[in-house]
mmCIF file of C-alpha atoms and ligand atoms in Angstrom:
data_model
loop_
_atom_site.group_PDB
_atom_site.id
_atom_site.type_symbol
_atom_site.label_atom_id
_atom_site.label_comp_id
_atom_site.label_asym_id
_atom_site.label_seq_id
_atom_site.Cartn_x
_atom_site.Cartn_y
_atom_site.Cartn_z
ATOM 1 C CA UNK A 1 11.433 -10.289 -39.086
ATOM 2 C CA UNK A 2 14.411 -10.277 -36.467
ATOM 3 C CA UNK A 3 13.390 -11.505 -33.439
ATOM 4 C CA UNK A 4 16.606 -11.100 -31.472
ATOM 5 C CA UNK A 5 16.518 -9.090 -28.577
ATOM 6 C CA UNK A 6 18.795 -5.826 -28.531
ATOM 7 C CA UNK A 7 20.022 -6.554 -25.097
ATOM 8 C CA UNK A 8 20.717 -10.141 -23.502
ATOM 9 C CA UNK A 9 20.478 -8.552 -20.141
ATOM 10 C CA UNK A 10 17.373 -10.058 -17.715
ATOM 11 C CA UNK A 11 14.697 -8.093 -15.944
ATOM 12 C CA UNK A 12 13.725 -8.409 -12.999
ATOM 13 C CA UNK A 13 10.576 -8.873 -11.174
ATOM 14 C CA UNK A 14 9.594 -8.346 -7.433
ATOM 15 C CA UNK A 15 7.089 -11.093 -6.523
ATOM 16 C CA UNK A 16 5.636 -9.267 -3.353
ATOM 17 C CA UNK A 17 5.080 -5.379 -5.034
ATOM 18 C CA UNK A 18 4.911 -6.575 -8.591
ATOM 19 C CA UNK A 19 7.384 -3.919 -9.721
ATOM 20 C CA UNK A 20 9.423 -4.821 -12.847
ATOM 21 C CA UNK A 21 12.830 -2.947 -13.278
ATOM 22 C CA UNK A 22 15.887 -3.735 -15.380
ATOM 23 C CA UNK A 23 17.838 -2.185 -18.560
ATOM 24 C CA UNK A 24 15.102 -1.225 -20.692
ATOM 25 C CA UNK A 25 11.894 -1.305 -19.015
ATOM 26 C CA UNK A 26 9.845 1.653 -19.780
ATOM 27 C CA UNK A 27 7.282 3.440 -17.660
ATOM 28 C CA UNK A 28 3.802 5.023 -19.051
ATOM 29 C CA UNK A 29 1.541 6.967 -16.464
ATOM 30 C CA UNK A 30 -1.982 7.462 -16.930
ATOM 31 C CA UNK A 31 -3.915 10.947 -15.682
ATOM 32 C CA UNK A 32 -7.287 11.236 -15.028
ATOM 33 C CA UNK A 33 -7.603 13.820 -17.687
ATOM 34 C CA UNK A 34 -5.978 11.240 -20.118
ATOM 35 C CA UNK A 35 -9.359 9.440 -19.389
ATOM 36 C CA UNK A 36 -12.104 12.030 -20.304
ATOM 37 C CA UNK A 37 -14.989 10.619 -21.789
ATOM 38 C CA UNK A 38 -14.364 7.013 -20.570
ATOM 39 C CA UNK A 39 -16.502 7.315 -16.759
ATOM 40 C CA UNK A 40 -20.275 7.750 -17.143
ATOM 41 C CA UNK A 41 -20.500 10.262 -14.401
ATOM 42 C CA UNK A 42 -18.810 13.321 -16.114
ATOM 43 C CA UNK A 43 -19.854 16.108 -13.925
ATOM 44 C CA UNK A 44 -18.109 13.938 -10.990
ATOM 45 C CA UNK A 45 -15.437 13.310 -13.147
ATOM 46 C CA UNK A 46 -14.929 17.059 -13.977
ATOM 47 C CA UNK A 47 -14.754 17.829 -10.241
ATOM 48 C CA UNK A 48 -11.970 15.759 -9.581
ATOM 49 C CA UNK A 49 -7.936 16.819 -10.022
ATOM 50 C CA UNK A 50 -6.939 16.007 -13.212
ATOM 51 C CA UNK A 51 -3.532 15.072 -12.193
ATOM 52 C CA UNK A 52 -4.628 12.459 -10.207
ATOM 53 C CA UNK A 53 -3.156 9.277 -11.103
ATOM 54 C CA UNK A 54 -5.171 6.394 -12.209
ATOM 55 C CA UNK A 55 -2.425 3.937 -13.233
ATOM 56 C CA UNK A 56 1.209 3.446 -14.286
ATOM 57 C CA UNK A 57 2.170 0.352 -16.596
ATOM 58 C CA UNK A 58 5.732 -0.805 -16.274
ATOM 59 C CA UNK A 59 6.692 -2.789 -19.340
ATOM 60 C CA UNK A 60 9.708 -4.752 -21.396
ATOM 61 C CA UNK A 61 10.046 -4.911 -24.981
ATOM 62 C CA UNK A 62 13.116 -6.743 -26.061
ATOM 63 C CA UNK A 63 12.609 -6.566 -29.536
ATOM 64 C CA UNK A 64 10.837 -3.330 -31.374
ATOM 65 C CA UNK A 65 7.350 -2.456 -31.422
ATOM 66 C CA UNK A 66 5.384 -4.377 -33.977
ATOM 67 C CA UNK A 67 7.883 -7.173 -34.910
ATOM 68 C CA UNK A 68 6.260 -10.215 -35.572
ATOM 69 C CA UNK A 69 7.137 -13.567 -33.673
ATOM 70 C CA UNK A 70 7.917 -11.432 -30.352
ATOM 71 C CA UNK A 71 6.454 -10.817 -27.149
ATOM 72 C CA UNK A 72 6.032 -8.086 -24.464
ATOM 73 C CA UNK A 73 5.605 -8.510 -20.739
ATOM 74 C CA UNK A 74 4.951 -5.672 -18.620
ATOM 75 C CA UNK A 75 3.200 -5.049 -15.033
ATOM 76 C CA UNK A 76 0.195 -2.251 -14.669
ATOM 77 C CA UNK A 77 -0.069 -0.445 -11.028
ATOM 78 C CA UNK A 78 -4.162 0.594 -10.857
ATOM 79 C CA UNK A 79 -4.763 2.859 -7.866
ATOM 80 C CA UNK A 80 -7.770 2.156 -5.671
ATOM 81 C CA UNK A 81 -10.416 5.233 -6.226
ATOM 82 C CA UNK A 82 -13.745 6.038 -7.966
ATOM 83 C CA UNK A 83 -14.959 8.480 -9.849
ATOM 84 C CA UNK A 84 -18.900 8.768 -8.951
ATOM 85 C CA UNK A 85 -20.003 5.000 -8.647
ATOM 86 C CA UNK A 86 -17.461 3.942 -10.960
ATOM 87 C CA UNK A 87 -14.112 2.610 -10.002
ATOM 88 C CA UNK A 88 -10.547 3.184 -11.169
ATOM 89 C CA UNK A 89 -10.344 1.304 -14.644
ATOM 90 C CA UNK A 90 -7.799 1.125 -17.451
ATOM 91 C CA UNK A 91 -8.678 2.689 -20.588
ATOM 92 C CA UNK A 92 -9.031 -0.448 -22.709
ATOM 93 C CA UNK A 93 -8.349 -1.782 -25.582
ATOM 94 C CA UNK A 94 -8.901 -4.053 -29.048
ATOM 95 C CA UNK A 95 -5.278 -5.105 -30.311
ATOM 96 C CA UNK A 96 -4.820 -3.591 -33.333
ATOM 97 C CA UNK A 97 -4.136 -6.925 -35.408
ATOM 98 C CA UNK A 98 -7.236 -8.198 -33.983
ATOM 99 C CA UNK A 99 -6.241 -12.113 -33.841
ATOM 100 C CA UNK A 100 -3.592 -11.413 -31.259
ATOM 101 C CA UNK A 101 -4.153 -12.981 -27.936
ATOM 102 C CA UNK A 102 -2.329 -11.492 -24.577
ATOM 103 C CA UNK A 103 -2.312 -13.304 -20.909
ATOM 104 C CA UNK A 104 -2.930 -11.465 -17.522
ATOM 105 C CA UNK A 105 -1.824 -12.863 -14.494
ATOM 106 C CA UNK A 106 -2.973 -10.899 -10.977
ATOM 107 C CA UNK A 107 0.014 -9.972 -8.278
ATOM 108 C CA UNK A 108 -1.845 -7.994 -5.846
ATOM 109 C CA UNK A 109 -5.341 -6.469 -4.843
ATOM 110 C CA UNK A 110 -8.698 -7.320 -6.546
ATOM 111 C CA UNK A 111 -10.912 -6.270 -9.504
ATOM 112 C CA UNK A 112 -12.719 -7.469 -12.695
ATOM 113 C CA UNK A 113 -11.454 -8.015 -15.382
ATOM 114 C CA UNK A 114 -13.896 -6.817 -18.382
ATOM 115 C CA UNK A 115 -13.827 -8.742 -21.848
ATOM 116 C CA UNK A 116 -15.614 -7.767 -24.739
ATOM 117 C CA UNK A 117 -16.039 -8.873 -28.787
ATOM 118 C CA UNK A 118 -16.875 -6.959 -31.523
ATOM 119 C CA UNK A 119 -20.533 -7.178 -31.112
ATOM 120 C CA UNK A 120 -20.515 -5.650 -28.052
ATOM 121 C CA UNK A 121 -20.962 -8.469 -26.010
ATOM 122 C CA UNK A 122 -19.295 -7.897 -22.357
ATOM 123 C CA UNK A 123 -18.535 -10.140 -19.408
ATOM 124 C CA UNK A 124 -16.369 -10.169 -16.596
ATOM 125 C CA UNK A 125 -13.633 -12.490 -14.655
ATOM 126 C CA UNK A 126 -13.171 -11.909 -11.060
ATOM 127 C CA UNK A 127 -9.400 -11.023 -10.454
ATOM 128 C CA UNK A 128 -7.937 -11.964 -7.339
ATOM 129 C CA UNK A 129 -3.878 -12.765 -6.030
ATOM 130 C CA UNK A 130 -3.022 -15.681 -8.239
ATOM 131 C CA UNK A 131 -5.568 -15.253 -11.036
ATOM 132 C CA UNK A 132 -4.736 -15.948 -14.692
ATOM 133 C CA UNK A 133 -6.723 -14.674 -17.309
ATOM 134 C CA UNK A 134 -6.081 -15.948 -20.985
ATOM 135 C CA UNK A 135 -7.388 -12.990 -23.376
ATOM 136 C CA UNK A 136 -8.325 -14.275 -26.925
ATOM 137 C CA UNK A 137 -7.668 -12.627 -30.416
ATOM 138 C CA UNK A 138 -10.395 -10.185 -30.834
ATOM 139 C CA UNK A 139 -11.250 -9.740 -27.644
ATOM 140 C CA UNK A 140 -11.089 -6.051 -25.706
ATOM 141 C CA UNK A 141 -10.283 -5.974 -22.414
ATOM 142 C CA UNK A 142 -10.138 -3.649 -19.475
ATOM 143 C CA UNK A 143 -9.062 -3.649 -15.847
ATOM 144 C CA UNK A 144 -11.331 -2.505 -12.726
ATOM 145 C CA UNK A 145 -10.031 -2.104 -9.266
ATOM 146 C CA UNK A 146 -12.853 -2.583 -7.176
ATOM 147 C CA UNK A 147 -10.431 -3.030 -4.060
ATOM 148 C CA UNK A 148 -9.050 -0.377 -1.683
ATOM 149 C CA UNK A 149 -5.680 -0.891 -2.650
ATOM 150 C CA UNK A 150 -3.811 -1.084 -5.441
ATOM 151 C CA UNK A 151 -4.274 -3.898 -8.211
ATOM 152 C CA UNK A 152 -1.331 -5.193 -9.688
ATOM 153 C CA UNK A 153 -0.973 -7.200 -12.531
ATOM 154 C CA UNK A 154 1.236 -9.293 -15.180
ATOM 155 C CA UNK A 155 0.766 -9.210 -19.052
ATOM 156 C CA UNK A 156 2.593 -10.674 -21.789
ATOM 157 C CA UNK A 157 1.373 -9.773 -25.244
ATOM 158 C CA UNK A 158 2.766 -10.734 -29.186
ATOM 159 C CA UNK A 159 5.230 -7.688 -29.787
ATOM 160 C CA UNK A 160 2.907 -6.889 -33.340
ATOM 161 C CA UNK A 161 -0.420 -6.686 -31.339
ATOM 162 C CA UNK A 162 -0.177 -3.154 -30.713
ATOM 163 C CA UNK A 163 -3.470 -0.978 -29.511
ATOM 164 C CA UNK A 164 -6.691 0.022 -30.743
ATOM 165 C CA UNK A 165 -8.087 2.854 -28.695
ATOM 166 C CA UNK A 166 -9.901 4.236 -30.601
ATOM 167 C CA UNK A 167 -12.514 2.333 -31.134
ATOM 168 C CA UNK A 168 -12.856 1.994 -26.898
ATOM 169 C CA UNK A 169 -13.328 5.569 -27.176
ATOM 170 C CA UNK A 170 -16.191 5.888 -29.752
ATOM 171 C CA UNK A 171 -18.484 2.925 -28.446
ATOM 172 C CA UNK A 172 -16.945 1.757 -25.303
ATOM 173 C CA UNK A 173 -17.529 -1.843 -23.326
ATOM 174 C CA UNK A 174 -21.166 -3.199 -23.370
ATOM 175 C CA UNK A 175 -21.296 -3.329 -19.796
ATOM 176 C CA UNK A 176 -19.401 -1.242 -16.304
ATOM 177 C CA UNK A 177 -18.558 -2.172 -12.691
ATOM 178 C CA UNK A 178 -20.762 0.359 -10.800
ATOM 179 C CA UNK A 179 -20.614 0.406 -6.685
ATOM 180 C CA UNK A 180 -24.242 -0.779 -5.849
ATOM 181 C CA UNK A 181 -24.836 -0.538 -1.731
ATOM 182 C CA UNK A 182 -21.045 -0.468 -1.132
ATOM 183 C CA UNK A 183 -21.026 -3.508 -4.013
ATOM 184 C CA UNK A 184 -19.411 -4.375 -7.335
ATOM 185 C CA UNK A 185 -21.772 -4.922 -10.061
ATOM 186 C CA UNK A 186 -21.551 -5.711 -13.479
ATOM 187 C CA UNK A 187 -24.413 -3.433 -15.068
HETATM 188 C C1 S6P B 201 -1.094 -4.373 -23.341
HETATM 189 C C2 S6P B 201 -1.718 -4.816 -22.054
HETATM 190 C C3 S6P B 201 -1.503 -3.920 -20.820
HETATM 191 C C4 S6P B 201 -2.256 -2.565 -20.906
HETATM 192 C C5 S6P B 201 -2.288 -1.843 -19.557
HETATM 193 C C6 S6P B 201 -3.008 -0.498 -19.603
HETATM 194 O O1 S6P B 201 -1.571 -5.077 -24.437
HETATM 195 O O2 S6P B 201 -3.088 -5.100 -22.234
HETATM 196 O O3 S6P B 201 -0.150 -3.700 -20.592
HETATM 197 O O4 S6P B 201 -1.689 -1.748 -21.886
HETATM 198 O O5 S6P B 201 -2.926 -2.647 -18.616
HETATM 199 O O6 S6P B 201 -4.262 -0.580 -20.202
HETATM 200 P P1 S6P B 201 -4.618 0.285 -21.480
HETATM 201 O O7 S6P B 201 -5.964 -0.140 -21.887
HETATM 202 O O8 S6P B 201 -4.509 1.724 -21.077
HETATM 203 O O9 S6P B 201 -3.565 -0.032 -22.512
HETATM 204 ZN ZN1 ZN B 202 -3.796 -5.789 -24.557
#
């Protein structure tokens, strides 16, 4: 497949906020409601504006989704906030071509980082300014803010990776980050 990119233009990144702009970055937002079903406190969850933002991911795709040989990079904003005992998380995800690895690297704030394979099997890396996290083929993997201020952080991923949600949805991680006497804990 063509692995040329459509626009020989650079983008830019601001090492201090994190925020990516240039000719062809794209912006996704993430709503609360977007997340039903995800938080195990669903009567908190339902009480809560549905409009509220959770997270925006800022991203760059030089070449088109799900040519092989290419790679994304792209920067997700996670607000600080809980719903219940449960902190602000992304939704997660398998990569759809399962064998496809992806690399975070943290900008601001702090969180977990939760990793899971297809048994089940769940564990977390701390994610703090500076942290890089190398995510294996096969591996899902979901973002926690457990800060008070936004968590910002880098990916790059193979440009044919694209997303399983689905399967997030149905049996989610094996394991959350629950606030335990003001605490982060892996339960
Ligand atoms: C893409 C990469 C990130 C996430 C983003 C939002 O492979 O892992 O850009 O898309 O952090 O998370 P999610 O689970 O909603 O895609
Ligand atoms: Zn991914």
């Amino acid at each position: 497949m063509n692995t040329t990119p459509t626009s020989s233009a650079a983008t830019f990144f601001d090492l201090k906020s994190g925020l990516i702009t240039g000719d062809g970055v794209e912006e996704s937002v993430k709503l609360l409601s977007q997340l039903e079903g995800l938080f195990h406190d669903e009567a908190a969850w339902r009480k809560m504006d549905p409009e509220t933002v959770v997270y925006r991911v800022r991203f760059w795709r030089p070449v088109p989704d799900g040519t092989k040989g290419g790679l994304f990079w792209g920067a997700t904003y996670l607000e600080p906030g809980k719903v219940g005992d449960e902190y602000f998380m992304t939704h997660g995800h398998f990569h759809a071509i399962r064998d496809r690895a992806e690399y975070y690297a943290t900008v601001s704030g702090t969180g977990a980082l939760l990793l899971m394979n297809e048994g089940g099997q769940t564990w977390s890396q701390t994610m703090t300014v500076g942290t890089v996290h190398y995510i294996p083929g096969g591996i899902a993997h979901r973002v926690v803010n457990t800060g008070n201020e936004p968590l910002v952080f880098l990916a790059s991923w193979p440009s044919d990776a694209g997303h399983d949600y689905a399967s997030i949805r149905t049996a989610g991680f094996g394991k959350r980050i629950l606030e335990r006497d003001g605490m982060p804990c892996l339960i």
